[in-house]
């Protein structure tokens, strides 16, 4: 239960952004120039656990883990996701599937606004742009969305893509935070090293 809470809270707690229209809003865009991401949303990506629902989408029937992953959403609604080592984790009903992608060979991305209880953002007429998931669990996804005027509590989902039905299924990863994750520790260590390096100049 604690893991589920952390996933949901980590995914929605502190992130929000507003998509600014380009038509006739040059003055507003000047304010955005102060932000290198131009109003974009960025987050790490973590594997899902069973029994979750975000934006009306259920999580997969097995736990998944991510070795490394990140997602971003631009102010015009373009999702970009990169994952490495997106694999079934320990605790699957079939233990032999741990460390594999099982039958999942394609994935796609979706955006939810409003946190875990929010709603999926509509896709353009072109629909889902699926990407292959390698046997090592590596994938790069680019997906356009019909970004609303504002998106509070954004969550990016990585979902299984069913080629036969040409649609997305359960999600197996999402934006969020994992306590004591190795990548977070590395980032903190790098920051500490930079701080110590800056202090040495003062001696």
mmCIF file of C-alpha atoms in Angstrom:
data_model
loop_
_atom_site.group_PDB
_atom_site.id
_atom_site.type_symbol
_atom_site.label_atom_id
_atom_site.label_comp_id
_atom_site.label_asym_id
_atom_site.label_seq_id
_atom_site.Cartn_x
_atom_site.Cartn_y
_atom_site.Cartn_z
ATOM 1 C CA UNK A 1 0.000 0.000 0.000
ATOM 2 C CA UNK A 2 2.903 2.300 0.777
ATOM 3 C CA UNK A 3 4.413 1.719 -2.666
ATOM 4 C CA UNK A 4 1.105 2.542 -4.358
ATOM 5 C CA UNK A 5 0.788 5.751 -2.360
ATOM 6 C CA UNK A 6 4.309 6.809 -3.188
ATOM 7 C CA UNK A 7 3.768 6.190 -6.892
ATOM 8 C CA UNK A 8 0.611 8.276 -6.984
ATOM 9 C CA UNK A 9 1.940 11.084 -4.820
ATOM 10 C CA UNK A 10 5.267 11.163 -6.615
ATOM 11 C CA UNK A 11 3.550 11.359 -9.970
ATOM 12 C CA UNK A 12 1.182 14.211 -9.208
ATOM 13 C CA UNK A 13 2.222 16.117 -6.112
ATOM 14 C CA UNK A 14 4.349 18.981 -7.324
ATOM 15 C CA UNK A 15 4.092 19.171 -11.082
ATOM 16 C CA UNK A 16 1.887 21.451 -13.112
ATOM 17 C CA UNK A 17 2.276 23.621 -16.133
ATOM 18 C CA UNK A 18 0.251 25.810 -18.438
ATOM 19 C CA UNK A 19 0.297 25.396 -22.196
ATOM 20 C CA UNK A 20 0.491 28.863 -23.726
ATOM 21 C CA UNK A 21 -1.049 29.482 -27.124
ATOM 22 C CA UNK A 22 1.257 30.929 -29.754
ATOM 23 C CA UNK A 23 -1.366 33.054 -31.535
ATOM 24 C CA UNK A 24 -1.155 36.677 -30.521
ATOM 25 C CA UNK A 25 0.586 36.066 -27.198
ATOM 26 C CA UNK A 26 4.127 37.204 -27.892
ATOM 27 C CA UNK A 27 4.253 39.173 -24.682
ATOM 28 C CA UNK A 28 3.384 36.129 -22.642
ATOM 29 C CA UNK A 29 6.032 34.158 -24.481
ATOM 30 C CA UNK A 30 8.636 36.644 -23.269
ATOM 31 C CA UNK A 31 7.861 35.537 -19.736
ATOM 32 C CA UNK A 32 8.356 31.932 -20.787
ATOM 33 C CA UNK A 33 11.817 32.742 -22.089
ATOM 34 C CA UNK A 34 12.960 32.949 -18.487
ATOM 35 C CA UNK A 35 12.390 29.200 -18.330
ATOM 36 C CA UNK A 36 14.671 27.106 -20.513
ATOM 37 C CA UNK A 37 11.979 24.434 -20.768
ATOM 38 C CA UNK A 38 9.445 26.967 -22.108
ATOM 39 C CA UNK A 39 6.732 25.755 -19.766
ATOM 40 C CA UNK A 40 7.480 22.074 -20.286
ATOM 41 C CA UNK A 41 7.016 19.242 -17.788
ATOM 42 C CA UNK A 42 9.863 16.840 -17.044
ATOM 43 C CA UNK A 43 10.028 13.870 -14.717
ATOM 44 C CA UNK A 44 11.657 10.531 -14.122
ATOM 45 C CA UNK A 45 9.751 7.404 -15.158
ATOM 46 C CA UNK A 46 9.227 4.452 -12.816
ATOM 47 C CA UNK A 47 7.689 1.026 -13.210
ATOM 48 C CA UNK A 48 4.086 0.360 -12.270
ATOM 49 C CA UNK A 49 2.654 -1.829 -9.552
ATOM 50 C CA UNK A 50 -0.535 -3.836 -9.868
ATOM 51 C CA UNK A 51 -3.924 -2.546 -8.807
ATOM 52 C CA UNK A 52 -3.455 1.104 -9.768
ATOM 53 C CA UNK A 53 -5.635 3.347 -11.905
ATOM 54 C CA UNK A 54 -4.503 6.709 -13.284
ATOM 55 C CA UNK A 55 -6.766 8.758 -15.495
ATOM 56 C CA UNK A 56 -9.079 5.795 -15.949
ATOM 57 C CA UNK A 57 -6.245 3.558 -17.172
ATOM 58 C CA UNK A 58 -5.423 0.454 -15.124
ATOM 59 C CA UNK A 59 -1.900 -0.768 -14.468
ATOM 60 C CA UNK A 60 -0.652 -4.044 -15.887
ATOM 61 C CA UNK A 61 -1.233 -7.391 -14.239
ATOM 62 C CA UNK A 62 2.411 -7.711 -13.184
ATOM 63 C CA UNK A 63 4.829 -5.322 -11.477
ATOM 64 C CA UNK A 64 7.277 -3.558 -13.793
ATOM 65 C CA UNK A 65 10.599 -1.880 -13.068
ATOM 66 C CA UNK A 66 12.624 0.740 -14.937
ATOM 67 C CA UNK A 67 16.394 0.876 -14.811
ATOM 68 C CA UNK A 68 16.494 4.393 -16.242
ATOM 69 C CA UNK A 69 13.740 6.546 -17.643
ATOM 70 C CA UNK A 70 12.578 10.068 -18.247
ATOM 71 C CA UNK A 71 9.633 11.829 -19.824
ATOM 72 C CA UNK A 72 8.886 15.350 -20.935
ATOM 73 C CA UNK A 73 5.864 17.180 -22.283
ATOM 74 C CA UNK A 74 6.313 20.394 -24.238
ATOM 75 C CA UNK A 75 3.914 23.299 -23.934
ATOM 76 C CA UNK A 76 2.351 22.303 -27.274
ATOM 77 C CA UNK A 77 1.580 18.812 -25.976
ATOM 78 C CA UNK A 78 4.366 16.728 -27.451
ATOM 79 C CA UNK A 79 5.335 13.789 -25.247
ATOM 80 C CA UNK A 80 8.855 12.371 -25.331
ATOM 81 C CA UNK A 81 9.729 9.282 -23.306
ATOM 82 C CA UNK A 82 12.956 7.320 -23.078
ATOM 83 C CA UNK A 83 13.205 4.162 -20.982
ATOM 84 C CA UNK A 84 15.916 1.589 -20.463
ATOM 85 C CA UNK A 85 15.368 -1.677 -18.680
ATOM 86 C CA UNK A 86 11.563 -1.540 -18.594
ATOM 87 C CA UNK A 87 11.028 -5.127 -17.499
ATOM 88 C CA UNK A 88 8.696 -7.248 -15.415
ATOM 89 C CA UNK A 89 9.821 -7.165 -11.815
ATOM 90 C CA UNK A 90 9.797 -9.641 -8.963
ATOM 91 C CA UNK A 91 6.391 -10.705 -7.727
ATOM 92 C CA UNK A 92 4.847 -11.670 -11.063
ATOM 93 C CA UNK A 93 2.423 -14.581 -10.947
ATOM 94 C CA UNK A 94 4.815 -16.428 -13.272
ATOM 95 C CA UNK A 95 8.303 -16.025 -11.749
ATOM 96 C CA UNK A 96 9.955 -17.002 -15.034
ATOM 97 C CA UNK A 97 8.743 -13.723 -16.563
ATOM 98 C CA UNK A 98 10.785 -11.575 -14.175
ATOM 99 C CA UNK A 99 13.488 -9.679 -16.046
ATOM 100 C CA UNK A 100 11.703 -9.979 -19.381
ATOM 101 C CA UNK A 101 9.123 -8.023 -21.374
ATOM 102 C CA UNK A 102 6.985 -11.171 -21.759
ATOM 103 C CA UNK A 103 4.818 -10.723 -24.853
ATOM 104 C CA UNK A 104 4.998 -6.917 -24.856
ATOM 105 C CA UNK A 105 6.776 -5.714 -27.984
ATOM 106 C CA UNK A 106 5.169 -2.290 -28.546
ATOM 107 C CA UNK A 107 4.430 0.617 -26.218
ATOM 108 C CA UNK A 108 2.893 4.050 -26.468
ATOM 109 C CA UNK A 109 2.553 7.136 -24.310
ATOM 110 C CA UNK A 110 -0.407 9.121 -23.041
ATOM 111 C CA UNK A 111 -0.859 12.250 -20.955
ATOM 112 C CA UNK A 112 -3.233 12.588 -18.019
ATOM 113 C CA UNK A 113 -4.137 16.001 -16.595
ATOM 114 C CA UNK A 114 -5.500 16.221 -13.067
ATOM 115 C CA UNK A 115 -3.382 13.587 -11.350
ATOM 116 C CA UNK A 116 -4.453 10.009 -10.722
ATOM 117 C CA UNK A 117 -8.123 10.948 -10.762
ATOM 118 C CA UNK A 118 -7.813 13.119 -13.852
ATOM 119 C CA UNK A 119 -8.571 12.488 -17.494
ATOM 120 C CA UNK A 120 -6.611 11.437 -20.548
ATOM 121 C CA UNK A 121 -5.697 14.197 -22.966
ATOM 122 C CA UNK A 122 -7.148 13.617 -26.422
ATOM 123 C CA UNK A 123 -4.915 12.602 -29.309
ATOM 124 C CA UNK A 124 -4.867 14.220 -32.759
ATOM 125 C CA UNK A 125 -6.464 12.578 -35.762
ATOM 126 C CA UNK A 126 -3.265 10.646 -36.437
ATOM 127 C CA UNK A 127 -3.901 8.741 -33.208
ATOM 128 C CA UNK A 128 -1.379 6.660 -31.295
ATOM 129 C CA UNK A 129 2.258 6.635 -32.391
ATOM 130 C CA UNK A 130 3.560 3.330 -30.984
ATOM 131 C CA UNK A 131 7.206 2.456 -30.545
ATOM 132 C CA UNK A 132 8.977 -0.903 -30.329
ATOM 133 C CA UNK A 133 10.029 -2.182 -26.919
ATOM 134 C CA UNK A 134 13.225 -4.214 -27.207
ATOM 135 C CA UNK A 135 13.768 -7.462 -25.344
ATOM 136 C CA UNK A 136 16.045 -5.478 -23.024
ATOM 137 C CA UNK A 137 13.190 -3.122 -22.195
ATOM 138 C CA UNK A 138 14.444 -0.125 -24.144
ATOM 139 C CA UNK A 139 12.134 2.263 -25.990
ATOM 140 C CA UNK A 140 11.899 5.831 -27.253
ATOM 141 C CA UNK A 141 8.389 7.240 -27.647
ATOM 142 C CA UNK A 142 7.231 10.448 -29.296
ATOM 143 C CA UNK A 143 3.527 11.239 -29.154
ATOM 144 C CA UNK A 144 1.511 14.336 -30.043
ATOM 145 C CA UNK A 145 -1.528 15.305 -27.959
ATOM 146 C CA UNK A 146 -4.301 17.892 -28.072
ATOM 147 C CA UNK A 147 -2.989 19.911 -25.150
ATOM 148 C CA UNK A 148 -5.673 21.788 -23.178
ATOM 149 C CA UNK A 149 -5.196 25.417 -22.118
ATOM 150 C CA UNK A 150 -3.868 24.254 -18.743
ATOM 151 C CA UNK A 151 -2.731 20.904 -17.387
ATOM 152 C CA UNK A 152 -2.501 20.619 -13.615
ATOM 153 C CA UNK A 153 -0.965 17.500 -12.094
ATOM 154 C CA UNK A 154 0.302 16.021 -15.382
ATOM 155 C CA UNK A 155 1.136 12.319 -15.483
ATOM 156 C CA UNK A 156 2.734 10.584 -18.462
ATOM 157 C CA UNK A 157 1.778 6.940 -18.867
ATOM 158 C CA UNK A 158 3.719 4.290 -20.766
ATOM 159 C CA UNK A 159 1.126 1.820 -21.996
ATOM 160 C CA UNK A 160 1.174 -1.521 -23.731
ATOM 161 C CA UNK A 161 0.228 -1.162 -27.400
ATOM 162 C CA UNK A 162 -1.878 -3.914 -28.929
ATOM 163 C CA UNK A 163 -1.043 -4.065 -32.664
ATOM 164 C CA UNK A 164 -4.025 -6.291 -33.459
ATOM 165 C CA UNK A 165 -6.513 -3.837 -31.963
ATOM 166 C CA UNK A 166 -4.364 -0.779 -32.798
ATOM 167 C CA UNK A 167 -4.946 0.681 -29.354
ATOM 168 C CA UNK A 168 -3.259 1.261 -26.027
ATOM 169 C CA UNK A 169 -3.862 -1.054 -23.088
ATOM 170 C CA UNK A 170 -2.771 -1.086 -19.435
ATOM 171 C CA UNK A 171 0.094 1.140 -18.334
ATOM 172 C CA UNK A 172 3.362 -0.414 -17.185
ATOM 173 C CA UNK A 173 5.264 2.738 -16.237
ATOM 174 C CA UNK A 174 4.479 6.338 -15.343
ATOM 175 C CA UNK A 175 6.140 9.543 -14.303
ATOM 176 C CA UNK A 176 6.948 9.489 -10.615
ATOM 177 C CA UNK A 177 9.608 9.175 -7.965
ATOM 178 C CA UNK A 178 11.111 6.159 -6.257
ATOM 179 C CA UNK A 179 12.609 6.805 -2.801
ATOM 180 C CA UNK A 180 16.364 6.239 -2.671
ATOM 181 C CA UNK A 181 16.496 5.567 -6.399
ATOM 182 C CA UNK A 182 20.037 5.163 -7.679
ATOM 183 C CA UNK A 183 19.609 7.949 -10.213
ATOM 184 C CA UNK A 184 18.457 10.337 -7.497
ATOM 185 C CA UNK A 185 21.445 9.411 -5.369
ATOM 186 C CA UNK A 186 23.774 10.048 -8.292
ATOM 187 C CA UNK A 187 22.204 13.439 -8.917
ATOM 188 C CA UNK A 188 22.565 14.380 -5.268
ATOM 189 C CA UNK A 189 26.183 13.199 -5.257
ATOM 190 C CA UNK A 190 26.949 15.295 -8.332
ATOM 191 C CA UNK A 191 25.372 18.329 -6.702
ATOM 192 C CA UNK A 192 27.418 17.771 -3.558
ATOM 193 C CA UNK A 193 30.606 17.454 -5.576
ATOM 194 C CA UNK A 194 29.811 20.668 -7.421
ATOM 195 C CA UNK A 195 29.126 22.457 -4.151
ATOM 196 C CA UNK A 196 32.391 21.280 -2.642
ATOM 197 C CA UNK A 197 34.228 22.235 -5.788
ATOM 198 C CA UNK A 198 32.757 25.721 -5.645
ATOM 199 C CA UNK A 199 33.788 26.079 -2.031
ATOM 200 C CA UNK A 200 37.405 25.163 -2.749
ATOM 201 C CA UNK A 201 37.813 28.252 -4.890
ATOM 202 C CA UNK A 202 37.276 30.368 -1.826
ATOM 203 C CA UNK A 203 40.387 29.051 -0.016
#
